[in-house]
Amino acid sequence: MKAAPFEYFRASTLAEACAQLAEHGADAKLIAGGQSLVPMMAMRLARPAWLIDIRRLEELQRIESRNDPVSSADDVVSVGAAVRQCVIERDPLARASLPLLGRALKWVGHVQTRNRGTVGGSIVHADPSAEIPLVTCVLDAVLELRDAAGATDVPAREFFLAPMVTAIAPEQCLAEIRFPVWKGARVGSAFEEVSIRQGDFALVSACAQVALDADGKCIRAALGIGGASPFPQALPEIGERLAGTQLDDRTIVDAADAAAKLIDPDGDLHATAAYRRHLARVLVERVLRSAREDVR
Ligand SMILES: Cc1cc2nc3c(=O)[nH]c(=O)nc-3n(C[C@H](O)[C@H](O)[C@H](O)COP(=O)(O)OP(=O)(O)OC[C@H]3O[C@@H](n4cnc5c(N)ncnc54)[C@H](O)[C@@H]3O)c2cc1C
C-alpha cells in the first residue's frame, strides 16, 4: 500500500516547526528519521495531512555536557531529539557518559535503521519493547517538550502512558533528552534482550546500571524491564534494595525474583505471559551480573 496524500514542509528552525504544529494541530506529524512513521503511513495506520520535517534542524542535533562543578548532584548530558542513533554510537561524549545508551543501541533494529532513526523519534513512537525509551526511564531522564509558547519538562517515567501513547500533545515537539550522569562513581552497565530474530523488537528486555565503591559495595543501582508491560518499566524499588549490598550472586538472584513479581505481562501470539515473566527474571539476573563485571 502507499501513503495517503500529504503536504510536506521542511522546517529550518525549531520555532518554525512549532509554528507549523500550532497551525495544523493533530493534522500534522513531525518526521525525523522516518523509520517508524513511514511504514505506519504506508500501511495507512497514520494519515497525517501535513508532514513537518525536523531532520536537519541544527538545534536538535546537539550532544552537550551540562556539568556543574559545584553541585554534588548528577551531571547531565543533553541529547538533541533529532540526533541519529548511529551518531550516539560514535560520539565520544555519549560513549563516555552514557554507556547504557550505547549498549541499548546495539539492539535497536539494524545498522541501516540506526543510520536514519533518531533518539527522539524512538521515544515519541513509544513502542513498549523499544530500547531507548527503557533507558530513559531507567536513568530517570527528563524530556524537554517545546511548543510555540515555550518549553515544558516531563520526566521520562511520566511520559509513556500506553503502547504508542505518550504525554506529548499534537502541537509539541520533543526538543532534547537530559540524561543524568552518575558523578564520581565506578559505574557498570548492561542491556540484554530476547527476540525471535536478531534486529526484531524484543519479546522482553532488561537493562541495569550499578555503581560500586572502592570496596566493591553497591552504592547505587538502577534497572528496568521492557516488552513486559504497556510501557517501559523502571524498577526503582529494586535499585534501592540493591544499594548498600555487596551485589553478590545471592542478592542478584533475589533481586531478579522480586523484579519478575513486579511486572504484569500480557501473553500474545509470540510469548505467553508466564514465558515473558520467566524471561524478565533471567534477563534481570544477567544484566545485574554483567553490570557488576563491567564496573570500571
Ligand atoms: C526494520 C526495522 C527494525 C526496527 N527495529 C527496532 C528495534 O529493534 N527497536 C526499536 O526501538 N526500534 C526499532 N525500529 C524503529 C526505529 O528505531 C525508529 O528509528 C524509531 O522508532 C523512530 O525514530 P525515527 O527518527 O525514525 O522517527 P520517525 O519515524 O520519523 O517518527 C516516529 C514518530 O515520532 C514522532 N516524532 C519524531 N521525532 C519527534 C520529535 N522530536 N518530537 C515529537 N514527535 C516526534 C513522529 O511524528 C512519529 O509519530 C525498527 C525500524 C525498522 C524499520
mmCIF file of C-alpha atoms and ligand atoms in Angstrom:
data_model
loop_
_atom_site.group_PDB
_atom_site.id
_atom_site.type_symbol
_atom_site.label_atom_id
_atom_site.label_comp_id
_atom_site.label_asym_id
_atom_site.label_seq_id
_atom_site.Cartn_x
_atom_site.Cartn_y
_atom_site.Cartn_z
ATOM 1 C CA MET A 1 0.000 0.000 0.000
ATOM 2 C CA LYS A 2 1.092 3.602 -0.466
ATOM 3 C CA ALA A 3 0.738 6.520 1.928
ATOM 4 C CA ALA A 4 -2.354 8.717 1.676
ATOM 5 C CA PRO A 5 -1.628 12.139 0.083
ATOM 6 C CA PHE A 6 0.021 14.705 2.352
ATOM 7 C CA GLU A 7 1.675 18.138 2.261
ATOM 8 C CA TYR A 8 5.365 18.407 3.155
ATOM 9 C CA PHE A 9 7.134 21.253 4.979
ATOM 10 C CA ARG A 10 10.842 21.257 5.795
ATOM 11 C CA ALA A 11 11.360 23.400 8.905
ATOM 12 C CA SER A 12 14.527 25.477 9.081
ATOM 13 C CA THR A 13 14.208 26.347 12.779
ATOM 14 C CA LEU A 14 12.576 24.715 15.776
ATOM 15 C CA ALA A 15 10.365 27.816 16.150
ATOM 16 C CA GLU A 16 9.172 27.319 12.571
ATOM 17 C CA ALA A 17 8.374 23.639 13.244
ATOM 18 C CA CYS A 18 6.419 24.615 16.378
ATOM 19 C CA ALA A 19 4.505 27.295 14.440
ATOM 20 C CA GLN A 20 3.503 24.679 11.856
ATOM 21 C CA LEU A 21 2.360 22.304 14.616
ATOM 22 C CA ALA A 22 0.338 25.129 16.202
ATOM 23 C CA GLU A 23 -1.309 25.878 12.854
ATOM 24 C CA HIS A 24 -2.152 22.300 11.816
ATOM 25 C CA GLY A 25 -2.581 20.601 15.220
ATOM 26 C CA ALA A 26 -3.482 16.910 15.055
ATOM 27 C CA ASP A 27 -3.494 17.046 11.217
ATOM 28 C CA ALA A 28 0.300 17.362 11.282
ATOM 29 C CA LYS A 29 3.067 14.966 12.247
ATOM 30 C CA LEU A 30 6.752 15.647 12.693
ATOM 31 C CA ILE A 31 9.039 13.400 10.691
ATOM 32 C CA ALA A 32 12.588 12.768 11.929
ATOM 33 C CA GLY A 33 14.229 9.535 10.685
ATOM 34 C CA GLY A 34 11.008 8.183 9.180
ATOM 35 C CA GLN A 35 11.878 4.627 10.276
ATOM 36 C CA SER A 36 8.609 4.149 12.162
ATOM 37 C CA LEU A 37 6.379 6.846 10.687
ATOM 38 C CA VAL A 38 6.897 5.989 7.003
ATOM 39 C CA PRO A 39 5.930 2.300 7.443
ATOM 40 C CA MET A 40 2.915 3.429 9.504
ATOM 41 C CA MET A 41 1.915 5.794 6.692
ATOM 42 C CA ALA A 42 2.484 3.149 4.030
ATOM 43 C CA MET A 43 0.136 0.829 5.945
ATOM 44 C CA ARG A 44 -2.253 3.778 6.409
ATOM 45 C CA LEU A 45 -2.101 3.355 10.175
ATOM 46 C CA ALA A 46 -1.061 7.041 10.167
ATOM 47 C CA ARG A 47 -2.586 9.544 7.711
ATOM 48 C CA PRO A 48 -1.172 12.991 8.529
ATOM 49 C CA ALA A 49 -2.327 15.762 6.206
ATOM 50 C CA TRP A 50 0.963 17.585 6.888
ATOM 51 C CA LEU A 51 4.479 16.241 7.416
ATOM 52 C CA ILE A 52 6.815 18.689 9.171
ATOM 53 C CA ASP A 53 10.430 17.622 8.606
ATOM 54 C CA ILE A 54 12.779 18.301 11.549
ATOM 55 C CA ARG A 55 15.613 16.046 10.431
ATOM 56 C CA ARG A 56 18.040 18.834 9.542
ATOM 57 C CA LEU A 57 17.400 21.192 12.458
ATOM 58 C CA GLU A 58 20.774 22.139 13.960
ATOM 59 C CA GLU A 59 19.077 22.961 17.272
ATOM 60 C CA LEU A 60 18.025 19.326 17.688
ATOM 61 C CA GLN A 61 21.398 17.814 16.743
ATOM 62 C CA ARG A 62 23.495 18.754 19.771
ATOM 63 C CA ILE A 63 25.062 16.451 22.340
ATOM 64 C CA GLU A 64 26.240 18.565 25.270
ATOM 65 C CA SER A 65 27.552 18.075 28.768
ATOM 66 C CA ARG A 66 25.985 20.300 31.420
ATOM 67 C CA ASN A 67 28.440 19.672 34.227
ATOM 68 C CA ASP A 68 28.016 21.509 37.481
ATOM 69 C CA PRO A 69 31.397 21.505 39.278
ATOM 70 C CA VAL A 70 29.856 22.927 42.485
ATOM 71 C CA SER A 71 26.742 20.801 42.888
ATOM 72 C CA SER A 72 27.017 17.304 44.312
ATOM 73 C CA ALA A 73 24.085 16.170 42.203
ATOM 74 C CA ASP A 74 24.446 14.243 38.942
ATOM 75 C CA ASP A 75 25.966 15.815 35.858
ATOM 76 C CA VAL A 76 23.711 15.936 32.824
ATOM 77 C CA VAL A 77 24.263 15.065 29.184
ATOM 78 C CA SER A 78 21.704 16.620 26.886
ATOM 79 C CA VAL A 79 20.936 14.837 23.612
ATOM 80 C CA GLY A 80 19.010 16.678 20.879
ATOM 81 C CA ALA A 81 15.891 14.817 19.808
ATOM 82 C CA ALA A 82 16.962 14.622 16.144
ATOM 83 C CA VAL A 83 20.386 13.143 16.897
ATOM 84 C CA ARG A 84 20.568 9.973 14.849
ATOM 85 C CA GLN A 85 21.059 6.716 16.705
ATOM 86 C CA CYS A 86 24.291 5.948 14.805
ATOM 87 C CA VAL A 87 25.752 9.280 15.967
ATOM 88 C CA ILE A 88 25.275 8.281 19.625
ATOM 89 C CA GLU A 89 27.117 5.042 18.918
ATOM 90 C CA ARG A 90 30.195 7.004 17.764
ATOM 91 C CA ASP A 91 30.085 10.260 19.721
ATOM 92 C CA PRO A 92 32.945 10.428 22.290
ATOM 93 C CA LEU A 93 30.900 12.307 24.934
ATOM 94 C CA ALA A 94 27.905 9.968 24.642
ATOM 95 C CA ARG A 95 30.142 6.896 24.699
ATOM 96 C CA ALA A 96 31.979 8.079 27.815
ATOM 97 C CA SER A 97 28.960 9.440 29.719
ATOM 98 C CA LEU A 98 26.045 7.265 28.610
ATOM 99 C CA PRO A 99 27.416 3.727 28.300
ATOM 100 C CA LEU A 100 23.992 2.180 28.969
ATOM 101 C CA LEU A 101 22.504 4.034 25.990
ATOM 102 C CA GLY A 102 25.340 2.747 23.797
ATOM 103 C CA ARG A 103 24.706 -0.812 24.945
ATOM 104 C CA ALA A 104 20.979 -0.442 24.251
ATOM 105 C CA LEU A 105 21.577 0.835 20.713
ATOM 106 C CA LYS A 106 23.253 -2.395 19.660
ATOM 107 C CA TRP A 107 19.807 -3.988 19.990
ATOM 108 C CA VAL A 108 17.882 -1.285 18.103
ATOM 109 C CA GLY A 109 16.956 -2.502 14.615
ATOM 110 C CA HIS A 110 19.827 -2.670 12.159
ATOM 111 C CA VAL A 111 22.764 -0.514 11.044
ATOM 112 C CA GLN A 112 20.564 0.831 8.248
ATOM 113 C CA THR A 113 17.688 1.857 10.576
ATOM 114 C CA ARG A 114 20.106 3.374 13.112
ATOM 115 C CA ASN A 115 21.682 5.446 10.332
ATOM 116 C CA ARG A 116 18.426 7.360 9.913
ATOM 117 C CA GLY A 117 16.391 6.701 13.064
ATOM 118 C CA THR A 118 16.675 9.349 15.787
ATOM 119 C CA VAL A 119 16.761 9.181 19.567
ATOM 120 C CA GLY A 120 13.679 11.420 19.853
ATOM 121 C CA GLY A 121 11.710 9.549 17.193
ATOM 122 C CA SER A 122 12.114 6.297 19.086
ATOM 123 C CA ILE A 123 10.946 7.947 22.312
ATOM 124 C CA VAL A 124 7.846 9.568 20.815
ATOM 125 C CA HIS A 125 6.958 6.437 18.826
ATOM 126 C CA ALA A 126 6.868 4.693 22.242
ATOM 127 C CA ASP A 127 6.859 1.045 21.295
ATOM 128 C CA PRO A 128 6.703 -0.845 24.649
ATOM 129 C CA SER A 129 9.640 -3.031 23.522
ATOM 130 C CA ALA A 130 11.829 -0.181 22.294
ATOM 131 C CA GLU A 131 15.236 0.035 23.896
ATOM 132 C CA ILE A 132 15.827 3.812 24.021
ATOM 133 C CA PRO A 133 12.605 4.581 25.955
ATOM 134 C CA LEU A 134 13.593 1.916 28.514
ATOM 135 C CA VAL A 135 16.984 3.573 29.051
ATOM 136 C CA THR A 136 15.358 6.995 29.529
ATOM 137 C CA CYS A 137 13.121 5.546 32.254
ATOM 138 C CA VAL A 138 15.851 3.543 33.991
ATOM 139 C CA LEU A 139 18.245 6.529 34.087
ATOM 140 C CA ASP A 140 15.367 8.858 35.064
ATOM 141 C CA ALA A 141 15.956 11.212 32.120
ATOM 142 C CA VAL A 142 13.989 14.422 31.595
ATOM 143 C CA LEU A 143 12.331 15.200 28.262
ATOM 144 C CA GLU A 144 12.046 18.811 27.131
ATOM 145 C CA LEU A 145 8.908 19.393 25.050
ATOM 146 C CA ARG A 146 8.641 22.616 23.034
ATOM 147 C CA ASP A 147 5.667 24.364 21.507
ATOM 148 C CA ALA A 148 5.003 27.872 20.215
ATOM 149 C CA ALA A 149 4.505 29.089 23.813
ATOM 150 C CA GLY A 150 7.737 27.712 25.306
ATOM 151 C CA ALA A 151 9.273 24.651 26.958
ATOM 152 C CA THR A 152 7.904 22.038 29.378
ATOM 153 C CA ASP A 153 9.968 19.385 31.162
ATOM 154 C CA VAL A 154 8.466 15.923 31.628
ATOM 155 C CA PRO A 155 10.212 13.079 33.480
ATOM 156 C CA ALA A 156 10.573 10.078 31.164
ATOM 157 C CA ARG A 157 8.893 7.941 33.827
ATOM 158 C CA GLU A 158 5.711 10.012 33.365
ATOM 159 C CA PHE A 159 5.884 10.288 29.573
ATOM 160 C CA PHE A 160 4.928 6.758 28.441
ATOM 161 C CA LEU A 161 1.232 6.085 29.038
ATOM 162 C CA ALA A 162 0.330 3.017 26.923
ATOM 163 C CA PRO A 163 1.648 1.267 23.786
ATOM 164 C CA MET A 164 2.456 4.133 21.383
ATOM 165 C CA VAL A 165 0.662 6.640 23.594
ATOM 166 C CA THR A 166 2.649 9.348 25.383
ATOM 167 C CA ALA A 167 2.116 12.593 27.238
ATOM 168 C CA ILE A 168 3.151 14.712 24.215
ATOM 169 C CA ALA A 169 0.451 16.993 22.741
ATOM 170 C CA PRO A 170 -0.046 17.343 18.962
ATOM 171 C CA GLU A 171 1.429 20.855 18.993
ATOM 172 C CA GLN A 172 4.563 19.834 20.923
ATOM 173 C CA CYS A 173 7.999 18.780 19.653
ATOM 174 C CA LEU A 174 10.414 16.769 21.773
ATOM 175 C CA ALA A 175 13.494 19.002 21.725
ATOM 176 C CA GLU A 176 16.049 17.341 23.976
ATOM 177 C CA ILE A 177 16.560 14.476 26.367
ATOM 178 C CA ARG A 178 18.566 15.238 29.504
ATOM 179 C CA PHE A 179 20.250 12.129 30.897
ATOM 180 C CA PRO A 180 21.672 12.188 34.433
ATOM 181 C CA VAL A 181 25.301 11.064 34.525
ATOM 182 C CA TRP A 182 26.293 9.481 37.816
ATOM 183 C CA LYS A 183 29.080 11.611 39.219
ATOM 184 C CA GLY A 184 32.247 10.370 40.915
ATOM 185 C CA ALA A 185 31.326 6.689 40.872
ATOM 186 C CA ARG A 186 32.737 3.490 39.351
ATOM 187 C CA VAL A 187 29.887 2.565 37.062
ATOM 188 C CA GLY A 188 28.992 -0.546 35.077
ATOM 189 C CA SER A 189 26.035 -1.192 32.802
ATOM 190 C CA ALA A 190 24.416 -3.931 30.733
ATOM 191 C CA PHE A 191 21.499 -4.422 28.324
ATOM 192 C CA GLU A 192 20.097 -7.803 27.275
ATOM 193 C CA GLU A 193 17.048 -8.912 25.374
ATOM 194 C CA VAL A 194 15.409 -11.906 23.736
ATOM 195 C CA SER A 195 13.757 -11.529 20.347
ATOM 196 C CA ILE A 196 12.633 -14.008 17.739
ATOM 197 C CA ARG A 197 15.247 -12.827 15.224
ATOM 198 C CA GLN A 198 18.262 -10.522 15.578
ATOM 199 C CA GLY A 199 17.054 -6.930 14.984
ATOM 200 C CA ASP A 200 13.410 -7.698 15.780
ATOM 201 C CA PHE A 201 11.651 -5.896 18.605
ATOM 202 C CA ALA A 202 12.316 -7.616 21.936
ATOM 203 C CA LEU A 203 9.931 -10.142 23.475
ATOM 204 C CA VAL A 204 11.420 -8.929 26.741
ATOM 205 C CA SER A 205 14.442 -6.755 27.506
ATOM 206 C CA ALA A 206 16.207 -5.699 30.686
ATOM 207 C CA CYS A 207 18.950 -3.250 31.500
ATOM 208 C CA ALA A 208 20.851 -2.159 34.572
ATOM 209 C CA GLN A 209 23.402 0.371 35.713
ATOM 210 C CA VAL A 210 25.263 -0.067 39.004
ATOM 211 C CA ALA A 211 27.876 1.950 40.891
ATOM 212 C CA LEU A 212 30.316 0.364 43.330
ATOM 213 C CA ASP A 213 32.556 1.950 45.934
ATOM 214 C CA ALA A 214 36.255 1.144 46.354
ATOM 215 C CA ASP A 215 35.409 -1.908 48.498
ATOM 216 C CA GLY A 216 33.026 -3.320 45.895
ATOM 217 C CA LYS A 217 29.878 -2.345 47.788
ATOM 218 C CA CYS A 218 26.953 -1.257 45.629
ATOM 219 C CA ILE A 219 26.216 2.414 46.279
ATOM 220 C CA ARG A 220 23.621 2.882 43.562
ATOM 221 C CA ALA A 221 21.649 0.701 41.158
ATOM 222 C CA ALA A 222 19.015 1.332 38.514
ATOM 223 C CA LEU A 223 17.257 -1.253 36.393
ATOM 224 C CA GLY A 224 14.168 -1.822 34.319
ATOM 225 C CA ILE A 225 12.282 -4.200 32.059
ATOM 226 C CA GLY A 226 10.922 -3.607 28.545
ATOM 227 C CA GLY A 227 8.362 -5.504 26.488
ATOM 228 C CA ALA A 228 6.592 -6.957 29.501
ATOM 229 C CA SER A 229 4.248 -4.048 30.253
ATOM 230 C CA PRO A 230 2.328 -1.490 28.150
ATOM 231 C CA PHE A 231 5.314 0.860 28.557
ATOM 232 C CA PRO A 232 8.955 0.608 29.659
ATOM 233 C CA GLN A 233 9.108 -0.083 33.358
ATOM 234 C CA ALA A 234 11.836 1.274 35.629
ATOM 235 C CA LEU A 235 12.080 -0.560 38.942
ATOM 236 C CA PRO A 236 13.483 1.990 41.422
ATOM 237 C CA GLU A 237 12.352 -0.148 44.374
ATOM 238 C CA ILE A 238 14.755 -2.918 43.306
ATOM 239 C CA GLY A 239 17.544 -0.372 42.822
ATOM 240 C CA GLU A 240 17.024 0.900 46.364
ATOM 241 C CA ARG A 241 17.089 -2.641 47.699
ATOM 242 C CA LEU A 242 20.451 -3.322 45.998
ATOM 243 C CA ALA A 243 22.138 -0.150 47.273
ATOM 244 C CA GLY A 244 24.274 -0.975 50.310
ATOM 245 C CA THR A 245 24.697 -4.664 49.386
ATOM 246 C CA GLN A 246 27.808 -6.435 48.103
ATOM 247 C CA LEU A 247 25.871 -7.284 44.912
ATOM 248 C CA ASP A 248 26.805 -10.930 45.356
ATOM 249 C CA ASP A 249 25.174 -13.710 43.355
ATOM 250 C CA ARG A 250 22.562 -14.498 46.043
ATOM 251 C CA THR A 251 21.498 -10.835 46.240
ATOM 252 C CA ILE A 252 21.207 -10.678 42.469
ATOM 253 C CA VAL A 253 19.055 -13.826 42.257
ATOM 254 C CA ASP A 254 16.735 -12.448 44.952
ATOM 255 C CA ALA A 255 16.507 -9.103 43.149
ATOM 256 C CA ALA A 256 15.652 -10.838 39.860
ATOM 257 C CA ASP A 257 12.892 -12.844 41.574
ATOM 258 C CA ALA A 258 11.484 -9.672 43.111
ATOM 259 C CA ALA A 259 11.667 -7.783 39.791
ATOM 260 C CA ALA A 260 9.756 -10.530 37.962
ATOM 261 C CA LYS A 261 6.982 -10.261 40.560
ATOM 262 C CA LEU A 262 6.604 -6.525 39.935
ATOM 263 C CA ILE A 263 5.619 -6.875 36.281
ATOM 264 C CA ASP A 264 2.269 -7.971 34.894
ATOM 265 C CA PRO A 265 2.983 -9.103 31.324
ATOM 266 C CA ASP A 266 0.360 -9.975 28.721
ATOM 267 C CA GLY A 267 0.533 -13.095 26.578
ATOM 268 C CA ASP A 268 0.218 -12.919 22.793
ATOM 269 C CA LEU A 269 0.982 -14.844 19.614
ATOM 270 C CA HIS A 270 4.727 -14.652 20.298
ATOM 271 C CA ALA A 271 5.007 -15.461 24.008
ATOM 272 C CA THR A 272 2.768 -16.387 26.923
ATOM 273 C CA ALA A 273 2.612 -14.146 29.968
ATOM 274 C CA ALA A 274 4.399 -16.837 32.016
ATOM 275 C CA TYR A 275 7.239 -17.064 29.475
ATOM 276 C CA ARG A 276 7.633 -13.271 29.459
ATOM 277 C CA ARG A 277 7.849 -13.253 33.269
ATOM 278 C CA HIS A 278 10.428 -16.065 33.116
ATOM 279 C CA LEU A 279 12.478 -14.098 30.554
ATOM 280 C CA ALA A 280 12.285 -10.985 32.723
ATOM 281 C CA ARG A 281 13.679 -12.865 35.722
ATOM 282 C CA VAL A 282 16.504 -14.449 33.705
ATOM 283 C CA LEU A 283 17.401 -11.193 31.948
ATOM 284 C CA VAL A 284 17.422 -9.105 35.138
ATOM 285 C CA GLU A 285 19.774 -11.632 36.706
ATOM 286 C CA ARG A 286 22.015 -11.490 33.631
ATOM 287 C CA VAL A 287 22.170 -7.696 33.386
ATOM 288 C CA LEU A 288 22.928 -7.280 37.085
ATOM 289 C CA ARG A 289 25.800 -9.770 36.873
ATOM 290 C CA SER A 290 27.123 -8.195 33.662
ATOM 291 C CA ALA A 291 26.815 -4.643 35.017
ATOM 292 C CA ARG A 292 28.741 -5.703 38.139
ATOM 293 C CA GLU A 293 31.512 -7.220 35.980
ATOM 294 C CA ASP A 294 31.531 -4.109 33.763
ATOM 295 C CA VAL A 295 32.332 -1.700 36.614
ATOM 296 C CA ARG A 296 35.490 0.290 35.916
HETATM 297 C C1 LIG B 1 13.286 -2.938 10.162
HETATM 298 C C2 LIG B 1 13.162 -2.100 11.400
HETATM 299 C C3 LIG B 1 13.537 -2.628 12.625
HETATM 300 C C4 LIG B 1 13.398 -1.866 13.779
HETATM 301 N N1 LIG B 1 13.767 -2.429 14.972
HETATM 302 C C5 LIG B 1 13.681 -1.688 16.091
HETATM 303 C C6 LIG B 1 14.074 -2.223 17.350
HETATM 304 O O1 LIG B 1 14.525 -3.370 17.472
HETATM 305 N N2 LIG B 1 13.964 -1.420 18.438
HETATM 306 C C7 LIG B 1 13.467 -0.131 18.348
HETATM 307 O O2 LIG B 1 13.397 0.546 19.368
HETATM 308 N N3 LIG B 1 13.091 0.390 17.179
HETATM 309 C C8 LIG B 1 13.196 -0.333 16.055
HETATM 310 N N4 LIG B 1 12.801 0.210 14.868
HETATM 311 C C9 LIG B 1 12.278 1.607 14.851
HETATM 312 C C10 LIG B 1 13.446 2.594 14.760
HETATM 313 O O3 LIG B 1 14.219 2.600 15.928
HETATM 314 C C11 LIG B 1 12.988 4.042 14.576
HETATM 315 O O4 LIG B 1 14.127 4.759 14.302
HETATM 316 C C12 LIG B 1 12.333 4.746 15.732
HETATM 317 O O5 LIG B 1 11.272 4.002 16.295
HETATM 318 C C13 LIG B 1 11.708 6.061 15.252
HETATM 319 O O6 LIG B 1 12.696 7.012 15.026
HETATM 320 P P1 LIG B 1 12.634 7.948 13.753
HETATM 321 O O7 LIG B 1 13.607 9.048 13.951
HETATM 322 O O8 LIG B 1 12.768 7.137 12.527
HETATM 323 O O9 LIG B 1 11.157 8.567 13.906
HETATM 324 P P2 LIG B 1 10.006 8.805 12.817
HETATM 325 O O10 LIG B 1 9.659 7.532 12.157
HETATM 326 O O11 LIG B 1 10.376 9.949 11.949
HETATM 327 O O12 LIG B 1 8.831 9.265 13.801
HETATM 328 C C14 LIG B 1 8.243 8.352 14.697
HETATM 329 C C15 LIG B 1 7.163 9.083 15.498
HETATM 330 O O13 LIG B 1 7.734 10.057 16.356
HETATM 331 C C16 LIG B 1 7.275 11.379 16.047
HETATM 332 N N5 LIG B 1 8.435 12.239 16.226
HETATM 333 C C17 LIG B 1 9.673 12.056 15.723
HETATM 334 N N6 LIG B 1 10.523 12.964 16.233
HETATM 335 C C18 LIG B 1 9.784 13.753 17.070
HETATM 336 C C19 LIG B 1 10.090 14.868 17.903
HETATM 337 N N7 LIG B 1 11.344 15.356 18.017
HETATM 338 N N8 LIG B 1 9.088 15.421 18.627
HETATM 339 C C20 LIG B 1 7.818 14.929 18.556
HETATM 340 N N9 LIG B 1 7.484 13.877 17.775
HETATM 341 C C21 LIG B 1 8.457 13.295 17.054
HETATM 342 C C22 LIG B 1 6.735 11.292 14.629
HETATM 343 O O14 LIG B 1 5.731 12.268 14.400
HETATM 344 C C23 LIG B 1 6.181 9.875 14.614
HETATM 345 O O15 LIG B 1 4.912 9.861 15.246
HETATM 346 C C24 LIG B 1 12.909 -0.528 13.707
HETATM 347 C C25 LIG B 1 12.559 0.020 12.469
HETATM 348 C C26 LIG B 1 12.679 -0.756 11.321
HETATM 349 C C27 LIG B 1 12.291 -0.142 10.016
#
